[in-house]
mmCIF file of C-alpha atoms in Angstrom:
data_model
loop_
_atom_site.group_PDB
_atom_site.id
_atom_site.type_symbol
_atom_site.label_atom_id
_atom_site.label_comp_id
_atom_site.label_asym_id
_atom_site.label_seq_id
_atom_site.Cartn_x
_atom_site.Cartn_y
_atom_site.Cartn_z
ATOM 1 C CA UNK A 291 14.391 45.880 -72.057
ATOM 2 C CA UNK A 292 12.936 43.199 -74.734
ATOM 3 C CA UNK A 293 14.454 43.342 -77.985
ATOM 4 C CA UNK A 294 12.627 41.648 -80.619
ATOM 5 C CA UNK A 295 11.712 38.937 -78.985
ATOM 6 C CA UNK A 296 15.281 39.018 -77.165
ATOM 7 C CA UNK A 297 16.608 40.248 -74.239
ATOM 8 C CA UNK A 298 19.537 42.582 -75.078
ATOM 9 C CA UNK A 299 22.801 40.730 -74.316
ATOM 10 C CA UNK A 300 21.265 37.227 -74.813
ATOM 11 C CA UNK A 301 22.299 35.367 -78.618
ATOM 12 C CA UNK A 302 18.658 32.861 -78.436
ATOM 13 C CA UNK A 303 15.148 34.060 -77.192
ATOM 14 C CA UNK A 304 13.767 33.441 -73.586
ATOM 15 C CA UNK A 305 11.429 31.475 -75.059
ATOM 16 C CA UNK A 306 11.503 28.533 -77.809
ATOM 17 C CA UNK A 307 8.458 27.751 -77.815
ATOM 18 C CA UNK A 308 5.044 29.576 -77.220
ATOM 19 C CA UNK A 309 3.684 26.414 -74.855
ATOM 20 C CA UNK A 310 7.197 27.578 -72.921
ATOM 21 C CA UNK A 311 6.041 30.838 -71.712
ATOM 22 C CA UNK A 312 2.487 30.110 -71.028
ATOM 23 C CA UNK A 313 4.043 26.979 -68.193
ATOM 24 C CA UNK A 314 6.356 29.890 -66.882
ATOM 25 C CA UNK A 315 3.435 32.261 -66.240
ATOM 26 C CA UNK A 316 0.840 29.748 -64.775
ATOM 27 C CA UNK A 317 4.229 28.746 -62.520
ATOM 28 C CA UNK A 318 4.661 32.316 -61.025
ATOM 29 C CA UNK A 319 0.517 33.199 -61.178
ATOM 30 C CA UNK A 320 -0.033 29.888 -58.910
ATOM 31 C CA UNK A 321 2.684 31.013 -56.383
ATOM 32 C CA UNK A 322 1.519 34.734 -56.388
ATOM 33 C CA UNK A 323 -1.854 32.756 -55.304
ATOM 34 C CA UNK A 324 0.378 30.533 -52.831
ATOM 35 C CA UNK A 325 -0.197 27.265 -53.667
ATOM 36 C CA UNK A 326 3.176 26.609 -53.390
ATOM 37 C CA UNK A 327 6.373 28.636 -52.221
ATOM 38 C CA UNK A 328 8.835 29.015 -54.293
ATOM 39 C CA UNK A 329 11.704 26.470 -52.600
ATOM 40 C CA UNK A 330 9.154 23.545 -52.925
ATOM 41 C CA UNK A 331 8.902 24.914 -57.060
ATOM 42 C CA UNK A 332 13.056 24.627 -56.652
ATOM 43 C CA UNK A 333 12.580 21.049 -55.231
ATOM 44 C CA UNK A 334 10.092 19.029 -57.877
ATOM 45 C CA UNK A 335 12.140 21.535 -60.470
ATOM 46 C CA UNK A 336 15.665 20.590 -59.374
ATOM 47 C CA UNK A 337 14.175 16.787 -59.779
ATOM 48 C CA UNK A 338 13.424 17.001 -62.557
ATOM 49 C CA UNK A 339 16.647 18.579 -63.937
ATOM 50 C CA UNK A 340 18.692 15.470 -62.184
ATOM 51 C CA UNK A 341 16.537 12.785 -64.256
ATOM 52 C CA UNK A 342 19.659 10.917 -65.953
ATOM 53 C CA UNK A 343 17.009 11.283 -69.153
ATOM 54 C CA UNK A 344 17.531 14.411 -69.259
ATOM 55 C CA UNK A 345 19.517 16.735 -72.106
ATOM 56 C CA UNK A 346 23.056 17.722 -71.266
ATOM 57 C CA UNK A 347 21.844 20.619 -73.521
ATOM 58 C CA UNK A 348 19.592 21.397 -71.379
ATOM 59 C CA UNK A 349 17.595 21.334 -74.640
ATOM 60 C CA UNK A 350 14.330 20.409 -73.311
ATOM 61 C CA UNK A 351 14.338 22.520 -69.984
ATOM 62 C CA UNK A 352 11.308 23.347 -70.093
ATOM 63 C CA UNK A 353 10.032 19.744 -71.224
ATOM 64 C CA UNK A 354 11.510 19.105 -67.599
ATOM 65 C CA UNK A 355 9.378 22.716 -66.143
ATOM 66 C CA UNK A 356 5.910 21.165 -67.435
ATOM 67 C CA UNK A 357 7.095 17.623 -65.367
ATOM 68 C CA UNK A 358 7.900 19.821 -61.651
ATOM 69 C CA UNK A 359 4.505 22.053 -62.979
ATOM 70 C CA UNK A 360 2.146 18.883 -63.398
ATOM 71 C CA UNK A 361 4.003 17.316 -60.458
ATOM 72 C CA UNK A 362 4.130 19.283 -58.016
ATOM 73 C CA UNK A 363 -0.100 20.321 -59.000
ATOM 74 C CA UNK A 364 -0.771 16.468 -57.917
ATOM 75 C CA UNK A 365 1.226 16.583 -55.295
ATOM 76 C CA UNK A 366 -1.366 19.640 -53.533
ATOM 77 C CA UNK A 367 -3.922 17.624 -54.721
ATOM 78 C CA UNK A 368 -4.494 20.352 -57.886
ATOM 79 C CA UNK A 369 -5.137 18.603 -60.583
ATOM 80 C CA UNK A 370 -4.134 14.663 -60.792
ATOM 81 C CA UNK A 371 -1.577 12.809 -63.055
ATOM 82 C CA UNK A 372 -4.516 10.541 -64.432
ATOM 83 C CA UNK A 373 -7.573 14.321 -64.837
ATOM 84 C CA UNK A 374 -4.046 16.021 -67.150
ATOM 85 C CA UNK A 375 -3.373 13.183 -69.065
ATOM 86 C CA UNK A 376 -7.233 12.294 -69.718
ATOM 87 C CA UNK A 377 -7.315 16.385 -70.066
ATOM 88 C CA UNK A 378 -4.176 16.281 -72.946
ATOM 89 C CA UNK A 379 -5.631 12.800 -74.895
ATOM 90 C CA UNK A 380 -8.537 15.020 -74.938
ATOM 91 C CA UNK A 381 -7.377 17.841 -76.928
ATOM 92 C CA UNK A 382 -4.808 16.036 -79.198
ATOM 93 C CA UNK A 383 -7.967 13.804 -80.418
ATOM 94 C CA UNK A 384 -9.942 17.298 -80.841
ATOM 95 C CA UNK A 385 -6.948 18.947 -82.119
ATOM 96 C CA UNK A 386 -7.328 15.634 -84.677
ATOM 97 C CA UNK A 387 -11.364 16.138 -85.594
ATOM 98 C CA UNK A 388 -10.948 19.577 -85.783
ATOM 99 C CA UNK A 389 -10.916 21.000 -89.297
ATOM 100 C CA UNK A 390 -7.593 23.294 -91.030
ATOM 101 C CA UNK A 391 -7.666 26.433 -90.228
ATOM 102 C CA UNK A 392 -10.715 26.339 -87.555
ATOM 103 C CA UNK A 393 -9.492 26.804 -83.700
ATOM 104 C CA UNK A 394 -9.163 23.762 -81.627
ATOM 105 C CA UNK A 395 -12.293 23.294 -78.809
ATOM 106 C CA UNK A 396 -12.304 20.239 -76.489
ATOM 107 C CA UNK A 397 -16.259 19.419 -77.455
ATOM 108 C CA UNK A 398 -14.388 18.465 -80.631
ATOM 109 C CA UNK A 399 -13.174 15.541 -79.695
ATOM 110 C CA UNK A 400 -14.875 12.572 -80.334
ATOM 111 C CA UNK A 401 -14.837 10.867 -77.627
ATOM 112 C CA UNK A 402 -16.562 13.231 -74.990
ATOM 113 C CA UNK A 403 -15.277 12.002 -71.460
ATOM 114 C CA UNK A 404 -18.494 10.116 -69.699
ATOM 115 C CA UNK A 405 -20.146 11.502 -66.392
ATOM 116 C CA UNK A 406 -19.128 9.637 -63.958
#
């Protein structure tokens, strides 16, 4: 049972940012759809957590989680890294081009993707 965004007996919320919960949920959903096994996931996440540039206090755990998910999706051919990076850049441009208080829409990207 969650109390005020925290699990009973825990001093900190499970997720400190909404994107962390979304990355967690996407990982579970993709596993449930059979895209990867938990052992594949554990191997990929473990590799990210063991990198030399991670925070010793674990504060970047969900950054590792997201990198592991992106790497696994690229390895499976679902979302190549270049596609993910291009979409992230498009969202950043759209965010900067969107007036304050308005929803960020990819259509607001001032440099729309060129047809292939």
